[in-house]
Tab-separated table of C-alpha atoms and ligand atoms in Angstrom:
chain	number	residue	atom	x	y	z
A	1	UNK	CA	-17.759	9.074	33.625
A	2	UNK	CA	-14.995	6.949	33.761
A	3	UNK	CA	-16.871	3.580	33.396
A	4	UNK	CA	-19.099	5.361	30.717
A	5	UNK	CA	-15.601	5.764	28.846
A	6	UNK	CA	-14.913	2.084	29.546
A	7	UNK	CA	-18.284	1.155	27.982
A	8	UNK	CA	-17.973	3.482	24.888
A	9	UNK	CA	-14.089	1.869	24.457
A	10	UNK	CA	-15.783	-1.776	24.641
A	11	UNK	CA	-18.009	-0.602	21.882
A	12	UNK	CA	-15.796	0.935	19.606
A	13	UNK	CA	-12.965	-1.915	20.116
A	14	UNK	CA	-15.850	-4.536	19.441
A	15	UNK	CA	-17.046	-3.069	16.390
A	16	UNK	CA	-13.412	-2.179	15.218
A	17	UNK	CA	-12.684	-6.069	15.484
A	18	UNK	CA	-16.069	-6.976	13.594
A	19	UNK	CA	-14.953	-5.001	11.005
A	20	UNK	CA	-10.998	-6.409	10.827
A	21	UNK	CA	-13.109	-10.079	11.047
A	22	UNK	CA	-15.374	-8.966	7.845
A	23	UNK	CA	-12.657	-7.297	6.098
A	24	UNK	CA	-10.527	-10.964	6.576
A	25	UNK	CA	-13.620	-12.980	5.767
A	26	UNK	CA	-13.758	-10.664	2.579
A	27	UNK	CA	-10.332	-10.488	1.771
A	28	UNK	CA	-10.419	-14.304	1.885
A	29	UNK	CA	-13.006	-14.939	-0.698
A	30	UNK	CA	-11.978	-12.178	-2.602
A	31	UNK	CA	-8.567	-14.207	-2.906
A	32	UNK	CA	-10.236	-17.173	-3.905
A	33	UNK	CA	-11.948	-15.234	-6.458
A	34	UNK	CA	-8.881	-13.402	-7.885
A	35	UNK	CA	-6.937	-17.482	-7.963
A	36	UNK	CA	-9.566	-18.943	-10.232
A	37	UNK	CA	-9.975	-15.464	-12.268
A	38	UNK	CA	-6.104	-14.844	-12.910
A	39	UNK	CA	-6.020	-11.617	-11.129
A	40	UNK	CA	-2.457	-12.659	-9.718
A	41	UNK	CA	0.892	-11.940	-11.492
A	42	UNK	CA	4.312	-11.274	-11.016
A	43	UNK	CA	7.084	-8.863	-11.834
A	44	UNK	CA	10.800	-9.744	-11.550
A	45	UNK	CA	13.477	-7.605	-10.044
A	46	UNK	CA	17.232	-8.148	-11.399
A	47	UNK	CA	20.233	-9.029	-9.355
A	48	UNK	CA	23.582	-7.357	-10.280
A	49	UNK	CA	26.405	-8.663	-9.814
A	50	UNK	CA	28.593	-6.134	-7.495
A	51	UNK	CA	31.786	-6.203	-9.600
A	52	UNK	CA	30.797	-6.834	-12.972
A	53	UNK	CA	27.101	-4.840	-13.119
A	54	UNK	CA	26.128	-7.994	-15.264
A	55	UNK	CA	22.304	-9.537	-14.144
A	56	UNK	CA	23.379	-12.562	-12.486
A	57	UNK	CA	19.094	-13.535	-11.421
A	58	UNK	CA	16.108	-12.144	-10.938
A	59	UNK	CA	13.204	-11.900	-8.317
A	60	UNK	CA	9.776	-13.240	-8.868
A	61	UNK	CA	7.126	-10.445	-6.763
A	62	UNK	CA	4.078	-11.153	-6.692
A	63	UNK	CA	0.909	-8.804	-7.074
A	64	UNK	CA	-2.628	-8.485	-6.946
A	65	UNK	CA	-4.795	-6.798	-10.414
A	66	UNK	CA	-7.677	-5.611	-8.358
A	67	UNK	CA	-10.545	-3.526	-9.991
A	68	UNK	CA	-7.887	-2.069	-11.905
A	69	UNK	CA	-5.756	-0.908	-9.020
A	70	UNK	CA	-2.635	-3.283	-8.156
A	71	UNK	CA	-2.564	-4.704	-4.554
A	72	UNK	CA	0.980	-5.496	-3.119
A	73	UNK	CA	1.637	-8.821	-1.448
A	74	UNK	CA	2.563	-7.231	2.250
A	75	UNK	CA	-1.702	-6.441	2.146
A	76	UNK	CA	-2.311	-9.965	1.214
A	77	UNK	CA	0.463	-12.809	1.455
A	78	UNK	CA	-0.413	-12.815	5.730
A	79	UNK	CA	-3.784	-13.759	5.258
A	80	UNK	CA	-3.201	-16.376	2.270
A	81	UNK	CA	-0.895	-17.806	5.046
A	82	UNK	CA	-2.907	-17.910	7.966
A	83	UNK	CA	-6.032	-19.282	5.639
A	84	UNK	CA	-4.063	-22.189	3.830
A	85	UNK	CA	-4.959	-20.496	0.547
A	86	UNK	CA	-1.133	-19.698	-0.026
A	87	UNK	CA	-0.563	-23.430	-1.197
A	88	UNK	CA	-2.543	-22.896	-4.212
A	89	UNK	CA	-1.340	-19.429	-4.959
A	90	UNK	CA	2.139	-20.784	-4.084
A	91	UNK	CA	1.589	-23.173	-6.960
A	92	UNK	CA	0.378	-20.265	-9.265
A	93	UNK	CA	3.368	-18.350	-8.035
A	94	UNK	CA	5.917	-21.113	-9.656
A	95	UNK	CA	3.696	-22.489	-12.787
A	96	UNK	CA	3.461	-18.317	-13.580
A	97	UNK	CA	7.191	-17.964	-13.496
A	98	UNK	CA	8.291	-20.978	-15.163
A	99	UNK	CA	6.150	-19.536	-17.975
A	100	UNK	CA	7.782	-16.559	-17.792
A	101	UNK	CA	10.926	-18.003	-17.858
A	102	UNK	CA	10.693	-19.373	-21.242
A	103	UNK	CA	9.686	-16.187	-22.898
A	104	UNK	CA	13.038	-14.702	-21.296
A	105	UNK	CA	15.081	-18.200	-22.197
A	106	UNK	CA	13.145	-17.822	-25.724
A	107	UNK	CA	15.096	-13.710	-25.845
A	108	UNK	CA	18.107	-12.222	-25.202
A	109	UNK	CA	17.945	-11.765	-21.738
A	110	UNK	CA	20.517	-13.699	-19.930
A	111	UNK	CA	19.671	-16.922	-18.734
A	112	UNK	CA	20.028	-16.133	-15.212
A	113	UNK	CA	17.798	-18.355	-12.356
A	114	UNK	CA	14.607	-16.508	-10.724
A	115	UNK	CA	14.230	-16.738	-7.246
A	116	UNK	CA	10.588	-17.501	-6.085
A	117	UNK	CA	9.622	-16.009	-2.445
A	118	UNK	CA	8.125	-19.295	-0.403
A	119	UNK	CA	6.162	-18.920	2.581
A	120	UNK	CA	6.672	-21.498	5.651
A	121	UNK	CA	3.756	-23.547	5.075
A	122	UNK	CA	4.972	-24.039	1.319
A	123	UNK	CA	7.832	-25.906	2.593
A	124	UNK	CA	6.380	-28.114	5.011
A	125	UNK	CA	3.686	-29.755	2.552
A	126	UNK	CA	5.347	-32.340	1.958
A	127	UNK	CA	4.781	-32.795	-1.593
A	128	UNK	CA	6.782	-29.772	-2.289
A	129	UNK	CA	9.978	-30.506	-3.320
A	130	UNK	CA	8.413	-33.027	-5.891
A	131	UNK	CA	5.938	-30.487	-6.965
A	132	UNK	CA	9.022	-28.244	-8.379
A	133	UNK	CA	10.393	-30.880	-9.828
A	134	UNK	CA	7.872	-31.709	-11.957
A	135	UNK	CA	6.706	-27.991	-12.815
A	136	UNK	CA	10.054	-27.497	-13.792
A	137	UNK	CA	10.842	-30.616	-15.865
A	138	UNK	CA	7.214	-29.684	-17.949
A	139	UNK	CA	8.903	-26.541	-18.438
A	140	UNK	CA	11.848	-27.899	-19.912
A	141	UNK	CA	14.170	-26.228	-17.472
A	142	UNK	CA	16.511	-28.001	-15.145
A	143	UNK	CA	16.473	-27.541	-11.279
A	144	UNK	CA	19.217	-24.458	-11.752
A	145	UNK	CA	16.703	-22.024	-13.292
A	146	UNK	CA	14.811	-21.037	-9.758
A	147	UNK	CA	15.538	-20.487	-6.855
A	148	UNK	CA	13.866	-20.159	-3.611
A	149	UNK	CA	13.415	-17.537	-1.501
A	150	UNK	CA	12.851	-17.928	2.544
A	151	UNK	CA	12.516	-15.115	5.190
A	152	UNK	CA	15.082	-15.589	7.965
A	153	UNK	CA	11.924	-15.341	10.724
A	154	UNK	CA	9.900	-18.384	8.847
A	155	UNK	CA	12.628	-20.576	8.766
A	156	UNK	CA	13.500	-20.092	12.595
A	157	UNK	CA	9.593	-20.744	13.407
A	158	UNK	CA	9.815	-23.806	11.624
A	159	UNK	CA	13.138	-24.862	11.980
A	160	UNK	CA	13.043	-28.262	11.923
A	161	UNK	CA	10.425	-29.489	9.093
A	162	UNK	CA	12.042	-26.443	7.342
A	163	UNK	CA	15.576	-27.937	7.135
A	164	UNK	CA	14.781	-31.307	5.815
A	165	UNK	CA	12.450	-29.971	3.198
A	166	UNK	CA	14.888	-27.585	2.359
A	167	UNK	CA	17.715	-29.893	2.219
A	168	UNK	CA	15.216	-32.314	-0.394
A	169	UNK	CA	15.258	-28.940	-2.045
A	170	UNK	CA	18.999	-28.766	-2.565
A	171	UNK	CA	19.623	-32.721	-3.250
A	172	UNK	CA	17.767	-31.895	-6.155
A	173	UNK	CA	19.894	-29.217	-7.242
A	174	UNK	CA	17.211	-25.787	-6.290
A	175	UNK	CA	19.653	-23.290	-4.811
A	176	UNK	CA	18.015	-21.573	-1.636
A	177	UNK	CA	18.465	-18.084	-0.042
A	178	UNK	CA	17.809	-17.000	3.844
A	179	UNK	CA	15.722	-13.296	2.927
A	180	UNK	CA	15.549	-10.381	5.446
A	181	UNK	CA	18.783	-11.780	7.156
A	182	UNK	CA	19.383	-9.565	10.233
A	183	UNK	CA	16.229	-9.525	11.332
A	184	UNK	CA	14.982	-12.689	12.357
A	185	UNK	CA	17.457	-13.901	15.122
A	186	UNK	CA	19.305	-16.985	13.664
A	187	UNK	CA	21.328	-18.508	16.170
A	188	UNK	CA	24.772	-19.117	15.011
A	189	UNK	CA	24.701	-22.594	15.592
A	190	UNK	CA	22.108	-23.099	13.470
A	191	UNK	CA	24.034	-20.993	10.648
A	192	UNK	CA	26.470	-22.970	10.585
A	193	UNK	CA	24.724	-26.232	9.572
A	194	UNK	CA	21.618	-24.660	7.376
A	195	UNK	CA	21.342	-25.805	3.940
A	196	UNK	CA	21.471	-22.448	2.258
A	197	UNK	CA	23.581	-20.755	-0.347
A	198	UNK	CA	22.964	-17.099	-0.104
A	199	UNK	CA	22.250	-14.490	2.198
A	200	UNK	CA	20.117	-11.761	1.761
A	201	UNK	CA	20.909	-8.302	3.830
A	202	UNK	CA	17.735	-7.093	4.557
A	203	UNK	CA	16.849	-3.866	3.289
A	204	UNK	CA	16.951	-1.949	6.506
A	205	UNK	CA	20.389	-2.701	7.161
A	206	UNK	CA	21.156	-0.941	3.789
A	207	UNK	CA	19.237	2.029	4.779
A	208	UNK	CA	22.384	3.195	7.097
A	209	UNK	CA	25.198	2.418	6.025
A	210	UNK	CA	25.998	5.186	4.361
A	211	UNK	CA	25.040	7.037	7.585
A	212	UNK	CA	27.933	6.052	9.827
A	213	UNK	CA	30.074	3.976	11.075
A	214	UNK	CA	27.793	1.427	12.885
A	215	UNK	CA	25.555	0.893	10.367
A	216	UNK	CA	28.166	-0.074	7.758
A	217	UNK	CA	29.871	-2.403	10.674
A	218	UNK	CA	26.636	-4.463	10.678
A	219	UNK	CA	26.552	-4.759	7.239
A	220	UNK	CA	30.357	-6.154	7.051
A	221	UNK	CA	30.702	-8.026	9.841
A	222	UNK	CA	27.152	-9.635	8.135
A	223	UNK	CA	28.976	-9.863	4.118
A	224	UNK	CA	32.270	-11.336	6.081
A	225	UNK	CA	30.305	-13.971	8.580
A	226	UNK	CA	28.394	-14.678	5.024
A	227	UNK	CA	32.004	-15.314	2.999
A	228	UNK	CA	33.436	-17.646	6.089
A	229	UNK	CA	30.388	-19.812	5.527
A	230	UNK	CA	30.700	-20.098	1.969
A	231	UNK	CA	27.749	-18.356	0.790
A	232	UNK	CA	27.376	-15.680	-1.510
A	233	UNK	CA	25.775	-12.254	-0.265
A	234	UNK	CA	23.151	-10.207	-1.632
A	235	UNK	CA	22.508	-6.629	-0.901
A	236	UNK	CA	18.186	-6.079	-0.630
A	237	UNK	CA	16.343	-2.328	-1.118
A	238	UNK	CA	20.186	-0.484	-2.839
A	239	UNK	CA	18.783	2.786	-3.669
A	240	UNK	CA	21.657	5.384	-3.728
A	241	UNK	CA	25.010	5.117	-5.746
A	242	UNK	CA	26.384	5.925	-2.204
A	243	UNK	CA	24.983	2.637	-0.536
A	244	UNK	CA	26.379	0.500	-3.941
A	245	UNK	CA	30.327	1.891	-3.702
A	246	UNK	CA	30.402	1.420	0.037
A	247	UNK	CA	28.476	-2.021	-0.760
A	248	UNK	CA	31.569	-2.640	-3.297
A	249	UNK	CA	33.845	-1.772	-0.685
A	250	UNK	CA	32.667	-4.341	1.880
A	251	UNK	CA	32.893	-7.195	-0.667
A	252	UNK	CA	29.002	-7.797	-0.996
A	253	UNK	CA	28.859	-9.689	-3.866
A	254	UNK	CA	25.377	-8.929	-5.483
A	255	UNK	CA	22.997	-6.114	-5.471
A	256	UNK	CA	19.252	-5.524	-5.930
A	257	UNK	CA	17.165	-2.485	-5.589
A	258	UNK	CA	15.582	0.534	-7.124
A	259	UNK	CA	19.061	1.919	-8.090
A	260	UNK	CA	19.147	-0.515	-10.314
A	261	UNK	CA	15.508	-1.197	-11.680
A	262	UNK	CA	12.141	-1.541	-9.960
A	263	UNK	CA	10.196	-4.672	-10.278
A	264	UNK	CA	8.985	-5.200	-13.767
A	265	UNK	CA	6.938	-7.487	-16.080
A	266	UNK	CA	8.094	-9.752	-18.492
A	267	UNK	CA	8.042	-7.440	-21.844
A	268	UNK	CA	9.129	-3.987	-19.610
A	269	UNK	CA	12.149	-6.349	-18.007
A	270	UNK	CA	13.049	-7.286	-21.787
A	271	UNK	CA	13.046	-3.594	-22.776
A	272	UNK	CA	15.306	-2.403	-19.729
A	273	UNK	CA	17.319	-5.317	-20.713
A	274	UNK	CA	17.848	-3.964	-23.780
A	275	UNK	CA	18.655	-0.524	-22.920
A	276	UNK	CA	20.665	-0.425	-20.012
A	277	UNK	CA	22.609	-3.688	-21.609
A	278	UNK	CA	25.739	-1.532	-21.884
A	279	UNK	CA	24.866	1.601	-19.835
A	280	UNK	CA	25.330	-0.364	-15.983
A	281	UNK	CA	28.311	-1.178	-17.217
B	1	LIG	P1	11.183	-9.492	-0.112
B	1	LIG	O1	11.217	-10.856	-0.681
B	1	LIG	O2	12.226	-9.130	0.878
B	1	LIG	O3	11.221	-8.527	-1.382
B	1	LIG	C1	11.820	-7.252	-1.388
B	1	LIG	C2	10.785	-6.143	-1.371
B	1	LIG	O4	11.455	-4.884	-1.427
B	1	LIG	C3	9.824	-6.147	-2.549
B	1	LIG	O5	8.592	-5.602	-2.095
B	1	LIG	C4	10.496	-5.175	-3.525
B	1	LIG	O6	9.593	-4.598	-4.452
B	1	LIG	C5	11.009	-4.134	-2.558
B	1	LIG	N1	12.179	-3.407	-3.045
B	1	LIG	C6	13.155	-3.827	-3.892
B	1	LIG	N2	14.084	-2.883	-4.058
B	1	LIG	C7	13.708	-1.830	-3.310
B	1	LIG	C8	14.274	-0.516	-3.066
B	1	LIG	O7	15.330	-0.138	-3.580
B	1	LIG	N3	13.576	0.286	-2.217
B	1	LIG	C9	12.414	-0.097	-1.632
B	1	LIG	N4	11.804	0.783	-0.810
B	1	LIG	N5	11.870	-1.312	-1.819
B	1	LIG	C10	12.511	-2.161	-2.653
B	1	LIG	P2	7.190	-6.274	-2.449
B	1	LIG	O8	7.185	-6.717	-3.875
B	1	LIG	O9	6.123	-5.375	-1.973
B	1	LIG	O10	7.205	-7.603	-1.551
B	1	LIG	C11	7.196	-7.532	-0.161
B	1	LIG	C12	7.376	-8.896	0.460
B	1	LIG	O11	6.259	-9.749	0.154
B	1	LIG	C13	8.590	-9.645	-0.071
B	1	LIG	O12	9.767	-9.200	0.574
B	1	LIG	C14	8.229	-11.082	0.268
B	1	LIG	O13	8.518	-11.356	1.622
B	1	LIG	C15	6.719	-11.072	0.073
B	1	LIG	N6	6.427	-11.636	-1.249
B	1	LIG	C16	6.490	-11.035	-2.477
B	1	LIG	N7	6.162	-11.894	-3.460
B	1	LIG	C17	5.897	-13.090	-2.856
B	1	LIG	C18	5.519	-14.382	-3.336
B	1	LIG	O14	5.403	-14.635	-4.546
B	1	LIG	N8	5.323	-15.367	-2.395
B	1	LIG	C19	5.509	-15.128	-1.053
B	1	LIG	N9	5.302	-16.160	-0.206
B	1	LIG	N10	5.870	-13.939	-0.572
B	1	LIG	C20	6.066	-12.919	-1.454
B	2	LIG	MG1	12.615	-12.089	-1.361
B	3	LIG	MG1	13.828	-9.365	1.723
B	4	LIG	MG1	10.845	-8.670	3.009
C-alpha cells in the first residue's frame, strides 16, 4: 500500500509540475503579448513627508490589464525576471512614467521625483545608467525627477555589479533607495559604504509597532542607524493613524501607505491631489 502511495504521489507531483511548467511557458508568452499590446501600466503612490503632511514623491507600481481583470506585479515581476523579459518591460516601466510625469509637471501637482522599482538584472545591463539618461533628457526632465527603487535582498545577491552600476546611477545625479530594508540581511559593513540615499522600512516592520515594545525598538533603532548614515527614512505599508504618530515619534522622516492614499493613476492621483491638498494638513 505504501509503495502504491509512493507511486500515486510521483504521479500527482509530476503532473502538478507539468502544469506549474505550462502555466510559466504561458505566462511567458502571455507577457510578451501584453508588452507589444500595451496591457502594462502604472499607478503612483505618494510619499508624505512625516512633519509637514506635504507629498514630497511618489511611487511608480506597476500592473497588468488582463482580459479586463488587473494582475499585480508579485504574480508576474518573478517570472519577467527569471525569463530576461523584465529588461524590456523595465524600459516600458521608465518611458511610461516619464510620460506620466509631464502630465503631473504640466498640473498642479507638486513637482516631486517618482521612484521607479528596478529589478537586479536591470542594473547589471550595462547600458542602464545611459539608458535613463537619455529617456529622461527626451523627456525634458533632469536626473532629479526619478528615482530608483532596489529591494534590500537583490542588491545583496548582486552586490558587487550592483554597486558600481548604482554608483554610475548617482554620478549622474538619480537618487537611489534600499526597499524592504529589514529583511534582506545587509551586513553593516556593507551599509556603511553603499551608494544609497534612503531607506525604506519594510512594511512588516510597520505592522507591529504599535503592538509593543519590540516591534517599535526595531523600527527605531532602524530610523536612528538610518539618520547616523545620513540617509533619509521612509516608512512602507502605514495604515493606521496609530502606526503614523508613533512613526512621528521615532523621527521617521517620510511615510507611504494606505493611510494616506492607495496607488492611483495619473488623472485619480490629480483628483486626490486636489482634494486632500489642505485636508492632510
Ligand atoms: P514595493 O516596492 O515594496 O511596493 C510596496 C507594495 O506595498 C506595493 O504593492 C503597494 O501597493 C503596497 N502597499 C502600499 N501601501 C500599503 C499599505 O498601506 N498596505 C498594504 N497592505 N500594502 C501597501 P504592489 O504594487 O503589489 O507591488 C509589490 C511589489 O512588486 C513591489 O514592492 C515591488 O517590489 C514590485 N514591483 C512593483 N512595481 C514594480 C516595477 O515597476 N518594477 C519592478 N521591478 N518591481 C515592481
Ligand atoms: Mg518599492
Ligand atoms: Mg517595499
Ligand atoms: Mg516589496
Amino acid at each position: 500500500i505504501a509503495k502504491q502511495a509512493g507511486r500515486n504521489r510521483f504521479h500527482f507531483f509530476a503532473k502538478e509540475y507539468g502544469r506549474q511548467a505550462d502555466r510559466r511557458l504561458w505566462l511567458e508568452h502571455a507577457m510578451k503579448h501584453a508588452l507589444s499590446h500595451r496591457e502594462f501600466f502604472l499607478e503612483y503612490q505618494p510619499k508624505i513627508d512625516s512633519k509637514t503632511r506635504a507629498v514630497v514623491g511618489l511611487e511608480a507600481l506597476v500592473r497588468w490589464r488582463k482580459d479586463g481583470k488587473v494582475i499585480p506585479p508579485g504574480e508576474f515581476i518573478s517570472l519577467a525576471e527569471e525569463t530576461g523579459l523584465i529588461i524590456p518591460l523595465g524600459k516600458y516601466i521608465i518611458e511610461a512614467t516619464i510620460r506620466d510625469l509631464a502630465i503631473l509637471r504640466a498640473s498642479r501637482f507638486p513637482a516631486v521625483p517618482v521612484a521607479v522599482n528596478i529589478s537586479a538584472g536591470q542594473f547589471t545591463d550595462p547600458s542602464f545608467s545611459r539608458y535613463v539618461a537619455n529617456t529622461l533628457a527626451e523627456g525634458g526632465l533632469t536626473s532629479a525627477a526619478i528615482e530608483l527603487e532596489i529591494t534590500e535582498s537583490l542588491l545583496m545577491q548582486n552586490l558587487a555589479p550592483t554597486i558600481s552600476a548604482l554608483r554610475e546611477m548617482r554620478e549622474a545625479g538619480v537618487r537611489i533607495a534600499i526597499d524592504d530594508f529589514g529583511t534582506g540581511y545587509s551586513s553593516m559593513s556593507y551599509l556603511r559604504d553603499l551608494p544609497v540615499d534612503t531607506l525604506k522600512i519594510d512594511k512588516s516592520f510597520i505592522d507591529d509597532i504599535a503592538k509593543g515594545e519590540r516591534g517599535r525598538g526595531i523600527v527605531h533603532a532602524i530610523i536612528i542607524l538610518g539618520h547616523h548614515l545620513g540617509l533619509t527614512v521612509t516608512a512602507e505599508g502605514v495604515e493606521v493613524e496609530e502606526q503614523a504618530n508613533i512613526l512621528r515619534t521615532l523621527g521617521c522622516d517620510q511615510m507611504q501607505g494606505y493611510l494616506y492614499c492607495k496607488p492611483l493613476g495619473v488623472e485619480q492621483l490629480l483628483t486626490w491631489h486636489a482634494h486632500t491638498e489642505t485636508s492632510l494638513r
